[in-house]
Short mmCIF file of C-alpha atoms in Angstrom, two decimals:
data_model
loop_
_atom_site.label_atom_id
_atom_site.label_comp_id
_atom_site.label_asym_id
_atom_site.label_seq_id
_atom_site.Cartn_x
_atom_site.Cartn_y
_atom_site.Cartn_z
CA UNK A 193 69.61 0.68 -11.07
CA UNK A 194 68.11 -0.69 -7.87
CA UNK A 195 68.72 -4.42 -7.03
CA UNK A 196 66.02 -6.59 -5.93
CA UNK A 197 67.32 -7.19 -2.61
CA UNK A 198 67.53 -3.41 -2.03
CA UNK A 199 64.04 -3.02 -3.08
CA UNK A 200 62.90 -5.80 -0.70
CA UNK A 201 64.90 -4.32 2.20
CA UNK A 202 63.25 -0.92 1.55
CA UNK A 203 59.73 -2.30 1.50
CA UNK A 204 60.37 -4.31 4.63
CA UNK A 205 61.59 -1.14 6.38
CA UNK A 206 58.42 0.73 5.51
CA UNK A 207 56.15 -2.15 6.55
CA UNK A 208 57.78 -2.33 9.90
CA UNK A 209 57.65 1.49 10.22
CA UNK A 210 54.02 1.67 9.15
CA UNK A 211 53.05 -1.26 11.51
CA UNK A 212 54.99 0.33 14.40
CA UNK A 213 53.26 3.79 13.98
CA UNK A 214 49.82 2.36 13.39
CA UNK A 215 50.19 0.32 16.50
CA UNK A 216 51.25 3.46 18.52
CA UNK A 217 48.41 5.33 17.12
CA UNK A 218 45.78 2.68 17.91
CA UNK A 219 47.34 2.42 21.53
CA UNK A 220 47.02 6.14 22.16
CA UNK A 221 43.82 7.00 20.04
CA UNK A 222 40.48 7.73 21.69
CA UNK A 223 39.81 4.00 22.05
CA UNK A 224 40.47 0.53 20.60
CA UNK A 225 39.53 -3.05 21.11
CA UNK A 226 40.50 -6.25 19.43
CA UNK A 227 38.56 -9.62 19.45
CA UNK A 228 39.30 -13.17 18.40
CA UNK A 229 37.31 -15.22 15.82
CA UNK A 230 34.80 -15.99 18.65
CA UNK A 231 34.17 -12.18 19.27
CA UNK A 232 35.89 -12.51 22.76
CA UNK A 233 37.97 -9.48 23.71
CA UNK A 234 41.78 -10.18 23.61
CA UNK A 235 42.99 -6.75 23.90
CA UNK A 236 41.56 -3.30 24.92
CA UNK A 237 43.17 0.16 25.09
CA UNK A 238 42.88 2.42 28.12
CA UNK A 239 40.64 5.07 26.73
CA UNK A 240 38.19 2.43 25.39
CA UNK A 241 38.16 0.71 28.79
CA UNK A 242 37.42 4.08 30.46
CA UNK A 243 34.62 4.92 27.96
CA UNK A 244 33.06 1.70 29.04
CA UNK A 245 33.14 2.63 32.68
CA UNK A 246 35.70 -0.07 33.58
CA UNK A 247 39.12 0.26 35.46
CA UNK A 248 41.08 -2.87 34.77
CA UNK A 249 41.66 -4.73 31.42
CA UNK A 250 40.75 -7.95 33.30
CA UNK A 251 37.33 -6.72 33.62
CA UNK A 252 36.95 -6.86 29.78
CA UNK A 253 39.52 -9.53 28.56
CA UNK A 254 37.76 -12.90 27.64
CA UNK A 255 34.31 -11.44 27.58
CA UNK A 256 32.19 -11.54 24.50
CA UNK A 257 32.08 -8.07 22.80
CA UNK A 258 28.16 -8.03 22.85
CA UNK A 259 28.50 -8.17 26.72
CA UNK A 260 30.34 -4.91 26.66
CA UNK A 261 28.63 -3.05 23.80
CA UNK A 262 25.35 -4.98 22.99
CA UNK A 263 24.96 -3.12 19.54
CA UNK A 264 28.52 -3.87 18.36
CA UNK A 265 28.91 -4.84 14.64
CA UNK A 266 32.04 -6.85 15.40
CA UNK A 267 30.21 -10.25 14.94
CA UNK A 268 29.20 -9.15 11.40
CA UNK A 269 32.74 -8.14 10.51
CA UNK A 270 33.88 -11.69 11.71
CA UNK A 271 31.14 -13.45 9.87
CA UNK A 272 31.58 -11.46 6.40
CA UNK A 273 35.24 -10.77 6.52
CA UNK A 274 34.45 -7.16 5.27
CA UNK A 275 35.24 -4.00 7.16
CA UNK A 276 32.70 -1.46 8.47
CA UNK A 277 34.69 1.61 8.00
CA UNK A 278 32.31 4.26 9.46
CA UNK A 279 29.81 3.94 12.18
CA UNK A 280 28.49 5.79 15.25
CA UNK A 281 29.02 4.30 18.73
CA UNK A 282 27.09 5.87 21.42
CA UNK A 283 27.71 5.33 25.15
CA UNK A 284 26.99 7.34 28.20
CA UNK A 285 25.58 10.26 26.06
CA UNK A 286 28.91 10.37 24.05
CA UNK A 287 29.15 9.57 20.52
CA UNK A 288 32.14 8.31 18.64
CA UNK A 289 32.98 7.83 14.89
CA UNK A 290 34.50 4.32 14.78
CA UNK A 291 35.80 1.79 12.27
CA UNK A 292 35.93 -1.99 12.46
CA UNK A 293 38.24 -4.08 10.31
CA UNK A 294 38.95 -7.87 10.09
CA UNK A 295 42.22 -9.42 11.06
CA UNK A 296 43.37 -12.27 8.84
CA UNK A 297 46.22 -14.73 8.85
CA UNK A 298 48.61 -15.39 5.93
CA UNK A 299 46.03 -17.66 4.31
CA UNK A 300 43.38 -15.00 4.34
CA UNK A 301 41.28 -16.59 7.01
CA UNK A 302 39.67 -14.27 9.52
CA UNK A 303 41.15 -14.76 12.89
CA UNK A 304 39.69 -11.74 14.77
CA UNK A 305 38.70 -8.08 14.31
CA UNK A 306 39.81 -4.72 15.44
CA UNK A 307 37.66 -1.76 16.29
CA UNK A 308 39.03 1.81 16.87
CA UNK A 309 37.65 5.29 17.52
CA UNK A 310 38.53 7.86 14.73
CA UNK A 311 37.34 10.68 16.81
CA UNK A 312 34.69 11.73 19.31
CA UNK A 313 31.71 12.90 17.23
CA UNK A 314 29.74 15.03 19.71
CA UNK A 315 31.10 18.28 18.46
CA UNK A 316 31.37 17.55 14.81
CA UNK A 317 28.08 15.69 14.12
CA UNK A 318 25.84 16.81 17.10
CA UNK A 319 24.00 19.16 14.65
CA UNK A 320 23.58 16.46 12.18
CA UNK A 321 22.26 13.97 14.81
CA UNK A 322 19.74 16.45 16.04
CA UNK A 323 18.41 16.98 12.45
CA UNK A 324 18.25 13.34 11.92
CA UNK A 325 16.07 13.08 15.19
CA UNK A 326 13.77 15.81 13.88
CA UNK A 327 13.33 14.15 10.58
CA UNK A 328 12.69 10.71 12.32
CA UNK A 329 10.06 12.46 14.45
CA UNK A 330 8.47 14.14 11.38
CA UNK A 331 8.54 10.75 9.52
CA UNK A 332 6.71 9.09 12.32
CA UNK A 333 4.12 11.84 12.49
CA UNK A 334 3.63 11.52 8.73
CA UNK A 335 3.32 7.67 8.88
CA UNK A 336 0.68 8.14 11.61
CA UNK A 337 -1.30 10.61 9.57
CA UNK A 338 -1.00 8.28 6.52
CA UNK A 339 -2.23 5.39 8.65
CA UNK A 340 -5.23 7.44 9.92
CA UNK A 341 -6.00 8.55 6.42
CA UNK A 342 -6.05 4.98 5.17
CA UNK A 343 -8.31 3.71 8.09
CA UNK A 344 -11.88 4.30 9.21
CA UNK A 345 -12.82 6.66 6.45
CA UNK A 346 -16.43 5.51 6.61
CA UNK A 347 -18.53 3.59 8.99
CA UNK A 348 -21.91 1.72 8.80
CA UNK A 349 -23.46 4.98 10.15
CA UNK A 350 -22.53 6.49 6.71
CA UNK A 351 -24.56 3.87 4.96
CA UNK A 352 -27.73 5.90 4.63
CA UNK A 353 -31.13 4.38 4.45
CA UNK A 354 -33.81 2.63 6.54
CA UNK A 355 -35.53 0.47 3.81
CA UNK A 356 -35.63 -3.27 4.59
CA UNK A 357 -33.03 -3.97 1.86
CA UNK A 358 -30.51 -1.59 3.56
CA UNK A 359 -31.26 -2.90 7.18
CA UNK A 360 -30.64 -6.39 5.91
CA UNK A 361 -27.40 -5.40 4.32
CA UNK A 362 -26.19 -3.66 7.43
CA UNK A 363 -26.99 -6.72 9.54
CA UNK A 364 -24.96 -8.93 7.10
CA UNK A 365 -22.12 -6.37 7.00
CA UNK A 366 -21.75 -6.40 10.87
CA UNK A 367 -21.65 -10.26 10.82
CA UNK A 368 -18.98 -10.09 8.18
CA UNK A 369 -16.95 -7.46 10.17
CA UNK A 370 -16.75 -9.90 13.15
CA UNK A 371 -15.11 -12.35 11.06
CA UNK A 372 -11.60 -12.27 9.24
CA UNK A 373 -12.65 -14.17 6.08
CA UNK A 374 -12.51 -12.64 2.67
CA UNK A 375 -15.65 -10.64 1.55
CA UNK A 376 -17.04 -10.26 -1.87
CA UNK A 377 -19.13 -7.34 -2.56
CA UNK A 378 -21.67 -7.54 -5.56
CA UNK A 379 -23.84 -5.04 -7.14
CA UNK A 380 -24.33 -2.64 -9.85
CA UNK A 381 -21.87 0.23 -10.40
CA UNK A 382 -22.49 3.19 -8.06
CA UNK A 383 -24.26 1.29 -5.35
CA UNK A 384 -21.63 2.19 -2.67
CA UNK A 385 -19.32 -0.87 -2.56
CA UNK A 386 -16.20 0.99 -1.58
CA UNK A 387 -17.99 2.76 1.20
CA UNK A 388 -19.29 -0.61 2.56
CA UNK A 389 -15.78 -2.03 2.37
CA UNK A 390 -14.47 0.88 4.50
CA UNK A 391 -17.38 0.30 6.94
CA UNK A 392 -16.62 -3.37 7.32
CA UNK A 393 -12.96 -2.58 8.05
CA UNK A 394 -13.97 0.04 10.61
CA UNK A 395 -16.22 -2.40 12.46
CA UNK A 396 -13.53 -5.27 12.30
CA UNK A 397 -10.68 -6.10 14.61
CA UNK A 398 -8.32 -4.50 12.17
CA UNK A 399 -9.79 -1.00 12.73
CA UNK A 400 -6.91 1.63 12.95
CA UNK A 401 -4.78 -0.45 10.63
CA UNK A 402 -4.30 0.46 7.01
CA UNK A 403 -7.14 0.32 4.55
CA UNK A 404 -5.64 0.26 1.12
CA UNK A 405 -7.78 0.43 -1.95
CA UNK A 406 -7.01 -0.27 -5.58
CA UNK A 407 -9.25 -0.20 -8.63
CA UNK A 408 -8.16 -2.99 -10.93
CA UNK A 409 -9.84 -1.80 -14.02
CA UNK A 410 -8.36 1.70 -13.66
CA UNK A 411 -4.77 0.54 -13.94
CA UNK A 412 -3.23 -0.63 -17.40
CA UNK A 413 -2.46 -4.36 -17.24
CA UNK A 414 1.31 -3.54 -17.83
CA UNK A 415 1.50 -1.63 -14.62
CA UNK A 416 -0.86 -3.55 -12.38
CA UNK A 417 1.50 -6.24 -11.20
CA UNK A 418 4.00 -3.79 -9.83
CA UNK A 419 1.20 -1.61 -8.40
CA UNK A 420 -0.35 -4.57 -6.65
CA UNK A 421 2.56 -6.91 -5.85
CA UNK A 422 5.35 -4.35 -5.67
CA UNK A 423 8.72 -4.67 -7.55
CA UNK A 424 12.44 -5.30 -6.78
CA UNK A 425 14.89 -2.78 -7.51
CA UNK A 426 15.53 -2.72 -11.40
CA UNK A 427 12.69 -5.27 -12.05
CA UNK A 428 11.85 -3.58 -15.21
CA UNK A 429 12.80 -0.52 -17.45
CA UNK A 430 12.01 2.59 -15.57
CA UNK A 431 11.58 0.85 -12.22
CA UNK A 432 12.62 2.62 -8.85
CA UNK A 433 16.24 1.82 -8.24
CA UNK A 434 15.30 1.10 -4.61
CA UNK A 435 12.27 -1.11 -5.42
CA UNK A 436 8.75 -0.26 -4.35
CA UNK A 437 6.19 -1.74 -2.03
CA UNK A 438 3.05 -2.89 -3.71
CA UNK A 439 -0.60 -2.34 -2.28
CA UNK A 440 -0.56 -5.77 -0.74
CA UNK A 441 2.47 -4.99 1.46
CA UNK A 442 1.21 -1.51 2.29
CA UNK A 443 -2.02 -3.24 3.57
CA UNK A 444 -0.07 -5.64 5.95
CA UNK A 445 -2.03 -5.84 9.14
CA UNK A 446 -5.22 -4.19 7.70
CA UNK A 447 -7.53 -4.65 4.90
CA UNK A 448 -6.92 -4.57 1.08
CA UNK A 449 -9.85 -3.58 -0.99
CA UNK A 450 -9.82 -4.87 -4.64
CA UNK A 451 -12.38 -2.89 -6.70
CA UNK A 452 -13.61 -4.33 -10.03
CA UNK A 453 -11.80 -7.68 -9.33
CA UNK A 454 -13.48 -9.18 -12.37
CA UNK A 455 -11.19 -7.25 -14.65
CA UNK A 456 -8.01 -8.66 -13.25
CA UNK A 457 -5.80 -10.35 -15.92
CA UNK A 458 -5.62 -14.20 -15.55
CA UNK A 459 -1.83 -14.34 -15.04
CA UNK A 460 -2.25 -12.00 -11.91
CA UNK A 461 -5.22 -13.94 -10.67
CA UNK A 462 -2.79 -16.86 -10.01
CA UNK A 463 -0.47 -14.60 -8.03
CA UNK A 464 -3.50 -13.22 -6.00
CA UNK A 465 -4.58 -16.73 -5.18
CA UNK A 466 -1.23 -17.48 -3.76
CA UNK A 467 -1.51 -14.41 -1.46
CA UNK A 468 -4.81 -15.56 -0.19
CA UNK A 469 -3.74 -19.16 0.33
CA UNK A 470 -0.23 -18.74 1.54
CA UNK A 471 -0.30 -15.33 3.17
CA UNK A 472 2.82 -14.28 1.22
CA UNK A 473 3.65 -12.02 -1.70
CA UNK A 474 6.40 -12.30 -4.22
CA UNK A 475 7.27 -8.75 -5.67
CA UNK A 476 7.92 -8.53 -9.45
CA UNK A 477 11.55 -9.33 -10.36
CA UNK A 478 12.31 -10.74 -6.80
CA UNK A 479 13.28 -14.26 -5.87
CA UNK A 480 12.03 -14.02 -2.20
CA UNK A 481 8.61 -13.98 -0.71
CA UNK A 482 7.40 -11.74 2.02
CA UNK A 483 4.85 -12.79 4.57
CA UNK A 484 1.62 -10.62 4.83
CA UNK A 485 -1.26 -10.47 7.36
CA UNK A 486 -4.31 -8.86 5.76
CA UNK A 487 -7.94 -9.27 5.04
CA UNK A 488 -9.16 -8.95 1.50
CA UNK A 489 -12.31 -7.52 0.53
CA UNK A 490 -13.19 -7.66 -3.20
CA UNK A 491 -15.88 -6.04 -5.27
CA UNK A 492 -17.25 -6.26 -8.76
CA UNK A 493 -20.19 -5.19 -10.80
CA UNK A 494 -19.45 -8.09 -13.28
CA UNK A 495 -21.11 -11.60 -13.42
CA UNK A 496 -18.34 -13.60 -12.14
CA UNK A 497 -19.89 -17.09 -12.61
CA UNK A 498 -20.39 -16.22 -16.11
CA UNK A 499 -16.83 -15.18 -16.48
CA UNK A 500 -15.72 -18.43 -14.75
CA UNK A 501 -17.83 -20.28 -17.23
CA UNK A 502 -16.18 -18.48 -20.23
CA UNK A 503 -12.67 -18.96 -18.82
CA UNK A 504 -11.84 -15.36 -18.16
CA UNK A 505 -11.99 -15.68 -14.33
CA UNK A 506 -10.25 -18.56 -12.40
CA UNK A 507 -12.76 -20.73 -10.55
CA UNK A 508 -10.35 -21.44 -7.68
CA UNK A 509 -9.94 -17.72 -7.22
CA UNK A 510 -13.75 -17.05 -7.33
CA UNK A 511 -14.32 -19.81 -4.70
CA UNK A 512 -11.62 -18.17 -2.47
CA UNK A 513 -13.13 -14.71 -2.74
CA UNK A 514 -16.72 -15.83 -2.49
CA UNK A 515 -16.57 -16.70 1.21
CA UNK A 516 -18.74 -14.04 2.60
CA UNK A 517 -20.77 -12.66 -0.40
CA UNK A 518 -22.80 -9.34 0.20
CA UNK A 519 -25.04 -7.89 -2.54
CA UNK A 520 -25.78 -4.34 -2.51
CA UNK A 521 -29.15 -3.27 -3.73
CA UNK A 522 -29.62 -1.01 -6.68
CA UNK A 523 -31.33 2.46 -5.93
CA UNK A 524 -34.44 1.49 -7.85
CA UNK A 525 -34.99 -1.35 -5.21
CA UNK A 526 -34.71 1.11 -2.28
CA UNK A 527 -36.65 4.11 -3.47
CA UNK A 528 -37.94 4.44 0.11
CA UNK A 529 -34.49 5.77 1.08
CA UNK A 530 -34.56 8.72 -1.61
CA UNK A 531 -35.66 11.37 0.94
CA UNK A 532 -32.87 10.48 3.48
CA UNK A 533 -30.22 10.13 0.77
CA UNK A 534 -31.03 13.42 -0.93
CA UNK A 535 -30.88 15.06 2.45
CA UNK A 536 -27.46 13.54 3.21
CA UNK A 537 -26.07 14.42 -0.08
CA UNK A 538 -27.25 17.94 -0.03
CA UNK A 539 -25.83 18.42 3.42
CA UNK A 540 -22.37 17.11 2.20
CA UNK A 541 -22.59 19.34 -0.84
CA UNK A 542 -23.17 22.23 1.44
CA UNK A 543 -20.17 21.40 3.55
CA UNK A 544 -17.96 21.60 0.61
CA UNK A 545 -19.09 25.09 -0.33
CA UNK A 546 -19.59 26.39 3.19
CA UNK A 547 -23.21 27.28 2.58
CA UNK A 548 -26.50 26.13 4.11
CA UNK A 549 -27.97 22.91 2.63
CA UNK A 550 -30.62 23.09 0.05
CA UNK A 551 -34.04 21.56 0.67
CA UNK A 552 -35.89 19.28 -1.79
CA UNK A 553 -39.62 19.38 -2.22
CA UNK A 554 -42.10 16.48 -2.76
CA UNK A 555 -42.58 17.19 -6.48
CA UNK A 556 -38.84 16.90 -6.96
CA UNK A 557 -38.68 13.53 -4.97
CA UNK A 558 -41.61 12.25 -7.04
CA UNK A 559 -39.64 13.04 -10.20
CA UNK A 560 -36.59 11.26 -8.88
CA UNK A 561 -38.71 8.13 -8.00
CA UNK A 562 -39.60 7.89 -11.85
CA UNK A 563 -35.95 7.35 -12.79
CA UNK A 564 -34.39 4.02 -13.58
CA UNK A 565 -31.00 5.24 -11.91
CA UNK A 566 -28.66 2.99 -13.96
CA UNK A 567 -25.78 4.75 -12.14
CA UNK A 568 -27.52 4.40 -8.72
CA UNK A 569 -25.97 6.55 -5.87
CA UNK A 570 -23.27 8.03 -7.99
CA UNK A 571 -25.74 9.18 -10.53
CA UNK A 572 -28.05 10.57 -7.79
CA UNK A 573 -25.24 12.46 -6.28
CA UNK A 574 -24.08 13.88 -9.66
CA UNK A 575 -27.69 15.01 -10.53
CA UNK A 576 -28.07 16.83 -7.34
CA UNK A 577 -24.57 18.28 -7.53
CA UNK A 578 -25.35 19.77 -10.89
CA UNK A 579 -28.62 21.08 -9.87
CA UNK A 580 -27.23 22.79 -6.82
CA UNK A 581 -24.30 24.42 -8.86
CA UNK A 582 -26.67 25.55 -11.70
CA UNK A 583 -29.66 26.78 -9.88
CA UNK A 584 -30.54 29.45 -7.19
CA UNK A 585 -32.97 29.37 -4.39
CA UNK A 586 -33.30 27.51 -0.99
CA UNK A 587 -35.36 24.62 -2.41
CA UNK A 588 -34.87 22.14 -5.27
CA UNK A 589 -38.10 21.53 -7.04
CA UNK A 590 -39.11 19.49 -10.09
CA UNK A 591 -38.39 22.45 -12.30
CA UNK A 592 -34.83 22.81 -11.02
CA UNK A 593 -34.05 19.09 -11.28
CA UNK A 594 -35.68 18.27 -14.78
CA UNK A 595 -32.84 19.70 -16.82
CA UNK A 596 -30.40 17.38 -15.28
CA UNK A 597 -32.17 14.19 -15.68
CA UNK A 598 -31.89 11.99 -18.82
CA UNK A 599 -34.46 12.52 -21.40
CA UNK A 600 -37.34 10.00 -21.33
CA UNK A 601 -36.59 7.17 -23.59
CA UNK A 602 -39.02 7.47 -26.66
CA UNK A 603 -41.65 4.72 -26.88
CA UNK A 604 -40.42 1.91 -29.13
CA UNK A 605 -42.75 0.28 -31.55
CA UNK A 606 -43.97 -3.21 -30.33
CA UNK A 607 -41.53 -5.95 -30.83
CA UNK A 608 -42.61 -8.60 -33.06
CA UNK A 609 -40.28 -11.32 -31.97
CA UNK A 610 -38.40 -12.25 -28.75
CA UNK A 611 -35.14 -11.39 -30.69
CA UNK A 612 -36.59 -7.91 -31.41
CA UNK A 613 -37.53 -7.41 -27.71
CA UNK A 614 -34.01 -8.58 -26.51
CA UNK A 615 -32.46 -6.14 -28.82
CA UNK A 616 -34.47 -3.21 -27.88
CA UNK A 617 -33.83 -3.77 -24.24
CA UNK A 618 -30.14 -4.23 -24.91
CA UNK A 619 -29.97 -0.96 -26.93
CA UNK A 620 -31.73 0.85 -24.14
CA UNK A 621 -29.28 -0.43 -21.44
CA UNK A 622 -26.36 0.54 -23.55
CA UNK A 623 -27.66 4.00 -24.13
CA UNK A 624 -28.29 4.43 -20.33
CA UNK A 625 -24.85 3.19 -19.63
CA UNK A 626 -23.24 5.71 -22.02
CA UNK A 627 -25.38 8.49 -20.67
CA UNK A 628 -24.20 7.56 -17.08
CA UNK A 629 -20.48 7.26 -18.09
CA UNK A 630 -20.58 10.36 -20.26
CA UNK A 631 -19.90 8.39 -23.39
CA UNK A 632 -16.84 6.67 -22.07
CA UNK A 633 -16.93 3.21 -23.73
CA UNK A 634 -14.46 1.60 -21.13
CA UNK A 635 -16.62 2.65 -18.18
CA UNK A 636 -19.76 1.78 -19.82
CA UNK A 637 -18.51 -1.74 -20.71
CA UNK A 638 -17.55 -2.26 -17.07
CA UNK A 639 -21.01 -1.03 -16.04
CA UNK A 640 -22.75 -3.45 -18.29
CA UNK A 641 -20.34 -6.38 -17.37
CA UNK A 642 -19.10 -6.93 -20.92
CA UNK A 643 -15.74 -6.56 -22.47
CA UNK A 644 -14.68 -3.38 -24.41
CA UNK A 645 -14.64 -5.33 -27.62
CA UNK A 646 -18.13 -6.73 -27.25
CA UNK A 647 -19.49 -3.22 -26.50
CA UNK A 648 -17.87 -1.81 -29.71
CA UNK A 649 -19.53 -4.48 -31.68
CA UNK A 650 -22.82 -3.61 -30.06
CA UNK A 651 -22.41 0.09 -30.77
CA UNK A 652 -21.74 -0.65 -34.42
CA UNK A 653 -24.80 -2.90 -34.56
CA UNK A 654 -27.16 -0.39 -33.01
CA UNK A 655 -25.51 2.80 -34.62
CA UNK A 656 -24.63 4.24 -31.16
CA UNK A 657 -21.48 6.29 -30.43
CA UNK A 658 -18.96 6.59 -27.62
CA UNK A 659 -15.31 7.47 -27.03
CA UNK A 660 -12.22 5.73 -25.67
CA UNK A 661 -11.64 8.17 -22.76
#
């Protein structure tokens, strides 16, 4: 049986032996340096001295470690008291794998730190460093391509039309682009609000920086907060373990386009207001705020003042957004632009298929002028695309177009009362919206500027059908 004094003597022997051999190893390893609690060099080995290009220990002793190796992590070890066991130290085109450990007194207080070279890494990790450099280069190229894709997609030159309404809109857009205030784009669905937002960004001082768009109405409320504001690691079940950046942070330095802003839930409206007022964003599940520098362009086809009045949209957010309002005219108010719009759309369709552009004759244009165009430019493009895909010949005429236009609404009996007239008009508008949105109730409700629940009540009232998709 071992006596306690024998065990103590045995342990003391091994401590001294280990300490002595470690000291010898550190003395003769490829390099080592020790600093005091103020990061001043108190000891340095000859190989480390030579790696620094110095000849005498006096050239290093007493100097701050950052004077000798500007990127040293020794101050971090001194501050945290935690080791940095593996790191790469590069000097004079040589790379070393090094460790840094804190030195503590008998009370556990940090009194200094020791850094030592494990081995020269040039031979061992040179291929890894080369691969890292290639990946870094590829990442930079990808980021540049992504930035380009997110910026300057359209300009005001892409806003086709020479009508007085369009000329007035372009002048107002150029004035808005020269400022950095929030812009609110108003207008019916399909009038080109996102295209105009791109154009304002391209004409602004933020051109070349990110243009990030998000359709508020297209994302479920449960996901919208993380999508817009970002999320910290583990903020919710299924969240990325590394966290994620939201659209607001992705737009930093550039422009954030919020389409269908009228559909934003009230609780998120308050968070967006903070972004606009304080220029900072707080990710979901995080207790820190991140500064952001961006310009916000919002768009809606809803009647925001009415939503403010019924309490579904915050008045303070509305005033914050409504700094530079621009209203896009519906197609029925700019029918003089039909010929140039059709020519532009047909040219773009031809580019997609690699064919020659189709012409459109006067009879077809006259037929198009008779339409109400509740879906505006989007509906016009869909109509022409269908006609091009389903017909032959070099020219689109009235015969080719008519099958792809809505059936004329049958004449209704004369309304006897104002309520009858209102109901008839309401029924026609709902029918037109359902046709434009291919029966999708959610999209039709958005086009009409009413809630989904309200539209379902109206469908039941008028005996109309639709579907959730």
